[in-house]
XYZ file of C-alpha atoms in Angstrom:
427
model
C 69.869 94.731 137.976
C 68.833 93.323 134.642
C 67.954 95.834 131.888
C 64.304 96.420 131.132
C 63.641 95.023 127.554
C 59.926 95.871 127.672
C 60.197 98.328 124.719
C 62.139 95.841 122.545
C 59.563 93.060 123.263
C 56.334 95.078 123.226
C 56.810 97.419 120.254
C 57.400 95.967 116.834
C 58.416 99.369 115.427
C 60.966 100.050 118.119
C 62.405 96.633 117.706
C 62.814 97.307 113.930
C 64.386 100.645 114.643
C 66.815 99.226 117.297
C 67.924 96.455 114.960
C 68.278 98.759 111.951
C 70.504 101.083 113.974
C 72.572 98.208 115.407
C 73.266 96.734 111.851
C 74.113 100.180 110.558
C 76.438 101.024 113.487
C 78.350 97.780 113.135
C 78.781 98.293 109.370
C 79.815 101.986 109.804
C 82.763 101.038 111.934
C 84.149 99.192 109.073
C 84.220 102.420 107.012
C 85.339 104.608 109.808
C 88.275 102.259 110.206
C 89.008 101.925 106.488
C 89.022 105.617 105.476
C 91.893 106.744 107.877
C 93.818 103.588 106.896
C 93.529 104.389 103.203
C 94.491 107.995 103.625
C 97.460 106.941 105.707
C 98.568 104.524 103.000
C 98.071 107.138 100.253
C 99.768 110.099 102.032
C 101.843 108.781 104.964
C 100.750 111.948 106.803
C 99.198 112.009 110.222
C 97.976 115.536 109.490
C 96.037 114.276 106.369
C 94.442 111.590 108.525
C 93.485 114.087 111.274
C 91.985 116.358 108.606
C 89.072 113.897 108.218
C 87.646 115.183 111.573
C 87.801 118.754 110.395
C 86.031 117.775 107.156
C 83.174 116.126 109.019
C 82.702 118.684 111.807
C 81.023 121.583 109.882
C 78.646 119.447 107.817
C 77.520 117.544 110.924
C 76.707 120.798 112.753
C 75.026 122.726 109.876
C 72.981 119.784 108.585
C 72.226 118.671 112.153
C 70.530 121.919 112.733
C 68.532 121.634 109.577
C 67.874 117.997 110.336
C 66.279 118.984 113.596
C 63.807 121.244 111.808
C 63.121 118.608 109.224
C 62.290 116.070 112.031
C 59.552 118.445 113.298
C 58.187 119.154 109.830
C 58.260 115.770 107.915
C 57.522 112.109 108.510
C 60.491 111.007 110.763
C 60.487 107.487 109.453
C 60.732 108.747 105.847
C 63.635 111.029 106.763
C 65.566 108.148 108.328
C 64.879 105.845 105.409
C 65.846 108.378 102.669
C 69.078 109.413 104.417
C 69.926 105.696 104.972
C 69.659 105.103 101.261
C 71.986 108.134 100.817
C 74.608 106.668 103.153
C 74.347 103.341 101.291
C 75.198 105.189 98.041
C 78.202 106.803 99.641
C 79.422 103.359 100.691
C 79.021 102.161 97.113
C 81.197 105.091 95.867
C 83.974 104.313 98.412
C 83.841 100.661 97.318
C 84.176 101.757 93.627
C 87.091 103.981 94.501
C 88.771 101.272 96.504
C 88.596 98.906 93.572
C 90.549 101.228 91.309
C 94.107 100.291 90.641
C 95.292 103.356 92.525
C 92.490 104.738 94.677
C 92.110 108.531 94.618
C 92.440 110.643 97.744
C 89.713 113.284 97.171
C 86.804 110.862 97.237
C 87.730 109.790 100.681
C 87.474 113.333 102.037
C 84.319 113.993 100.008
C 82.593 110.864 101.189
C 83.456 111.653 104.763
C 82.097 115.089 104.548
C 78.957 114.089 102.712
C 78.332 111.131 105.173
C 78.569 113.650 107.976
C 76.038 115.902 106.366
C 73.645 113.005 105.736
C 74.077 111.728 109.269
C 73.377 115.206 110.520
C 70.069 115.277 108.683
C 69.205 111.793 109.837
C 70.051 111.715 113.516
C 67.418 114.190 114.825
C 64.671 112.141 113.252
C 66.015 108.958 114.622
C 66.165 110.251 118.081
C 62.845 112.147 117.863
C 60.950 109.139 116.511
C 61.406 107.012 119.737
C 58.736 108.736 121.934
C 56.227 108.098 119.062
C 56.965 104.323 119.008
C 56.926 103.490 122.763
C 54.810 104.644 125.688
C 55.919 107.423 127.886
C 56.632 105.145 130.923
C 59.020 103.141 128.718
C 61.191 105.938 127.507
C 63.879 105.435 130.059
C 64.177 101.817 129.189
C 64.114 102.610 125.442
C 67.056 105.115 125.902
C 68.996 102.570 127.919
C 68.548 99.988 125.120
C 69.582 102.538 122.442
C 72.756 103.307 124.377
C 73.475 99.648 124.791
C 73.383 99.370 121.017
C 76.080 102.033 120.668
C 78.276 100.142 123.162
C 77.883 96.804 121.372
C 78.981 98.347 118.096
C 81.827 100.121 119.867
C 83.077 96.969 121.320
C 82.623 94.426 118.548
C 82.974 96.735 115.503
C 86.632 97.818 115.696
C 87.885 94.212 116.300
C 85.839 92.841 113.452
C 86.812 95.630 111.111
C 90.488 95.162 111.903
C 90.422 91.451 111.145
C 88.433 91.907 107.901
C 90.746 94.682 106.577
C 93.925 92.747 107.535
C 92.771 89.470 105.859
C 90.478 90.558 103.101
C 91.361 94.142 102.332
C 89.733 97.627 102.405
C 87.265 96.986 99.627
C 85.722 94.159 101.607
C 85.220 96.594 104.513
C 83.266 99.004 102.331
C 81.248 96.009 100.881
C 80.334 95.032 104.500
C 79.162 98.544 105.274
C 77.088 98.675 101.998
C 75.513 95.343 102.943
C 74.547 96.477 106.396
C 73.020 99.591 104.946
C 70.746 97.619 102.605
C 69.670 95.435 105.548
C 68.981 98.556 107.564
C 66.955 100.093 104.859
C 64.781 96.933 104.597
C 64.116 97.078 108.309
C 63.262 100.837 108.295
C 60.861 100.398 105.472
C 58.829 98.063 107.720
C 58.512 100.641 110.476
C 55.049 102.369 110.350
C 54.999 106.017 109.090
C 55.471 108.718 111.824
C 54.064 111.919 110.143
C 54.370 115.278 111.745
C 51.398 117.384 112.556
C 53.147 120.311 110.810
C 54.416 118.481 107.765
C 52.696 120.861 105.470
C 55.001 123.642 106.385
C 58.197 124.070 104.563
C 61.267 123.621 106.864
C 63.304 126.648 107.414
C 66.671 126.748 109.325
C 65.492 129.807 111.254
C 62.690 127.531 112.845
C 65.577 125.883 114.797
C 65.839 128.996 116.989
C 62.393 127.918 118.524
C 64.078 124.912 119.936
C 66.986 126.851 121.230
C 64.605 129.373 122.909
C 62.716 126.460 124.478
C 65.860 124.891 125.825
C 67.228 128.173 127.197
C 63.985 128.575 129.191
C 64.751 125.242 130.969
C 68.044 125.365 132.932
C 67.843 121.696 133.781
C 68.015 120.897 130.169
C 70.793 123.339 129.488
C 72.752 121.719 132.307
C 72.473 118.261 130.688
C 74.354 119.665 127.738
C 76.814 121.572 129.747
C 77.732 118.416 131.783
C 78.095 116.526 128.457
C 80.440 119.195 127.109
C 82.562 119.209 130.347
C 83.026 115.538 130.000
C 83.849 115.420 126.325
C 85.945 118.677 126.028
C 87.932 118.122 129.250
C 88.026 114.410 129.904
C 87.958 112.650 126.504
C 91.292 110.902 126.133
C 90.919 109.416 122.640
C 93.619 111.496 120.981
C 96.090 110.461 123.717
C 95.607 106.698 123.636
C 98.182 105.861 121.016
C 100.811 107.761 122.875
C 99.878 106.314 126.174
C 100.178 102.805 124.664
C 103.627 103.714 123.478
C 104.667 105.173 126.733
C 103.575 101.996 128.606
C 105.339 99.839 125.994
C 101.945 98.270 125.202
C 101.279 99.050 121.598
C 99.669 95.581 121.470
C 96.922 96.907 123.706
C 95.903 99.895 121.659
C 92.783 98.245 120.384
C 91.860 97.406 123.959
C 92.367 101.035 125.031
C 89.986 102.188 122.212
C 87.296 99.725 123.254
C 87.620 99.885 126.935
C 85.071 102.637 127.272
C 82.495 100.704 125.228
C 83.200 97.649 127.346
C 82.533 99.565 130.549
C 79.314 101.005 128.971
C 78.194 97.573 127.939
C 78.674 96.238 131.446
C 76.734 99.148 132.963
C 73.883 98.640 130.445
C 73.804 94.860 131.145
C 73.289 95.635 134.880
C 71.240 98.800 134.405
C 67.870 97.683 135.764
C 68.356 99.939 138.788
C 67.869 102.993 136.557
C 64.132 102.265 136.540
C 63.920 103.156 140.278
C 65.582 106.498 140.058
C 63.183 109.408 139.768
C 65.682 112.385 140.122
C 67.387 112.056 136.782
C 69.537 115.204 137.085
C 71.628 113.831 139.911
C 73.029 110.879 138.055
C 73.791 113.187 135.104
C 75.857 115.328 137.347
C 77.439 112.400 139.175
C 78.380 110.742 135.885
C 80.363 113.812 134.880
C 82.181 113.795 138.247
C 83.025 110.108 137.939
C 84.365 110.582 134.464
C 86.636 113.346 135.681
C 87.761 111.212 138.596
C 88.491 108.248 136.311
C 90.763 110.443 134.118
C 92.654 111.729 137.204
C 93.156 108.065 138.201
C 94.209 107.184 134.602
C 96.915 109.833 134.838
C 98.427 107.983 137.732
C 98.423 104.599 136.078
C 101.842 103.045 135.267
C 100.259 99.802 134.162
C 98.162 99.234 131.115
C 95.590 97.022 132.833
C 95.049 99.665 135.459
C 94.445 102.196 132.651
C 91.994 99.929 131.080
C 90.032 99.718 134.178
C 89.880 103.534 134.469
C 88.786 103.830 130.847
C 86.108 101.331 131.398
C 84.951 103.079 134.513
C 84.692 106.283 132.487
C 82.666 104.370 129.861
C 80.253 103.007 132.460
C 79.780 106.536 134.006
C 79.208 107.952 130.452
C 76.477 105.329 129.856
C 74.710 106.389 133.030
C 74.905 110.112 132.084
C 73.599 109.436 128.508
C 70.750 107.247 129.686
C 69.311 109.832 132.193
C 70.043 112.732 129.936
C 68.094 111.042 127.045
C 65.284 110.215 129.457
C 65.021 113.812 130.628
C 64.693 115.056 127.078
C 62.352 112.356 125.807
C 59.995 112.466 128.836
C 59.655 116.234 129.065
C 60.091 117.935 125.687
C 56.848 118.361 123.582
C 56.667 116.256 120.384
C 56.469 119.316 118.178
C 59.832 120.533 119.385
C 61.583 117.226 119.876
C 63.303 117.135 116.440
C 64.798 120.607 116.957
C 66.061 119.732 120.512
C 67.562 116.563 118.992
C 69.300 118.785 116.471
C 70.799 120.720 119.306
C 72.010 117.415 120.779
C 73.683 116.523 117.553
C 75.538 119.924 117.622
C 76.752 119.431 121.162
C 77.683 115.793 120.561
C 79.722 116.746 117.526
C 81.483 119.836 118.925
C 82.391 118.291 122.255
C 84.635 115.397 121.080
C 86.282 117.598 118.383
C 87.215 120.218 120.917
C 88.230 117.472 123.359
C 90.821 116.169 120.886
C 92.174 119.592 120.256
C 92.398 120.306 124.042
C 94.074 116.943 124.852
C 96.569 117.215 121.926
C 97.424 120.869 122.798
C 97.890 120.191 126.541
C 99.897 117.024 125.877
C 102.229 118.863 123.544
C 102.834 121.593 126.064
C 102.702 119.775 129.357
C 103.046 116.065 128.655
C 100.615 113.181 128.489
C 100.069 112.778 132.217
C 99.469 116.405 132.768
C 96.977 116.575 129.969
C 95.058 113.606 131.501
C 95.220 114.944 135.042
C 94.272 118.547 134.152
C 91.348 117.343 131.976
C 89.977 115.224 134.820
C 90.304 118.008 137.299
C 88.680 120.503 134.998
C 85.784 118.074 134.470
C 85.298 117.576 138.067
C 85.425 121.264 138.910
C 82.998 122.069 135.984
C 80.544 119.452 137.280
C 80.649 120.937 140.746
C 80.116 124.500 139.465
C 77.128 123.322 137.300
C 75.539 121.571 140.251
C 75.815 124.764 142.334
C 74.875 127.115 139.415
C 71.953 125.027 138.172
C 69.905 123.752 141.192
C 67.092 123.013 138.783
C 69.141 120.142 137.425
C 69.834 118.672 140.873
C 66.218 119.024 141.900
C 64.665 117.581 138.687
C 62.201 114.906 139.578
C 60.217 113.030 136.939
C 57.357 112.349 139.313
C 56.659 116.077 139.933
C 58.025 118.014 136.918
C 55.152 119.794 135.142
C 56.785 119.340 131.646
C 56.873 115.543 132.187
C 53.193 115.648 133.239
C 52.176 117.606 130.054
C 54.216 115.323 127.802
C 52.779 112.152 129.405
C 49.202 113.543 128.931
C 49.903 114.073 125.296
C 51.476 110.739 124.711
C 49.831 109.207 121.551
C 50.692 105.713 122.924
C 49.033 106.326 126.227
C 46.330 103.729 127.036
C 42.835 105.246 127.427
C 42.548 103.966 131.010
C 45.992 105.321 132.117
C 44.766 108.309 134.040
C 46.535 107.783 137.206
C 49.918 109.326 138.089
C 53.115 107.308 137.387
C 54.182 105.183 140.392
C 56.748 106.586 142.782
C 60.191 104.973 142.562
């Protein structure tokens, strides 16, 4: 049941990349907490706070698409390093604004939009670099460890940020974020270069369509994205959590509600050694979507905050399972020359799903009530997952032991030992 830490122990570059990302994520939570708080203090308007998401969405999508092309045309380590420096600069600007006698409002929105754009440029390279740093047979374990990193930050970050902001103030939160970026830059600088075979070509956004066409020809890959969209659009309860805490007379537990999913994911990751013995990766992807939907239906029935926390944690654990196997499918079967653009598509889906999910949850809650919004979202997620399982049999049948795309990618693996000519063992 213990997680496989072989990639972390055997690959110095993966270890540096993992640690760099963990430090950055923890620091970024401080800024993600501080910006809405500052806007709320300056305007007193919930609408002004909610507008941050709208400011971030379009830059993430547009620059995520271009970032995918860039990841297939340039040195992926260099792209990650330069964009990390850009994010550090934005944290420095936020710190300078916070130190003004009266902080200005517009820099908060500008920084949020620019950070979303830079993150969109960076994320495809960070995701696409992993298969160049660890051997093919360790990609599932590497994806699991990367997902574990997100859950650690999601669990520890908000609590630490809340304490720091309450005791030391908003400027210190930005200072912490800036410091973590500088540490991350130093770690990334130590990673070996990962040049592209096509880095002589000028990146063009239209090249992204090659990744889209490739994905469209593989229904099992399309299915992984559709399951993710079903879970985030229909069964993401984030926008409802403050209202649920109020309805249950448990405002003291709002922080726990926000971190319950990360806690569930962390528990699943800590006991995720069993994932190494699963060969049919499409099935846990589908089952995770169904479990998330079922957890939200159960949450709609909860009249006790502790029961609600259990349901949210269960959804987080199921989400970790789906993310782990979805990432493994993409990393193990997509050719290196297209991996950046397919990662850009992942950024697009990962950004649009939660944003649409908040809109759906808020709209349904306003029309039908909190419980109905939770229940209907869970049922829609369950139904969508069932439809996808029936409509995309390739996803249900996918088997890493026999899939020709996996075999081709394994054969082209630059980390493959010279003597590794035998087929991968059957789980």
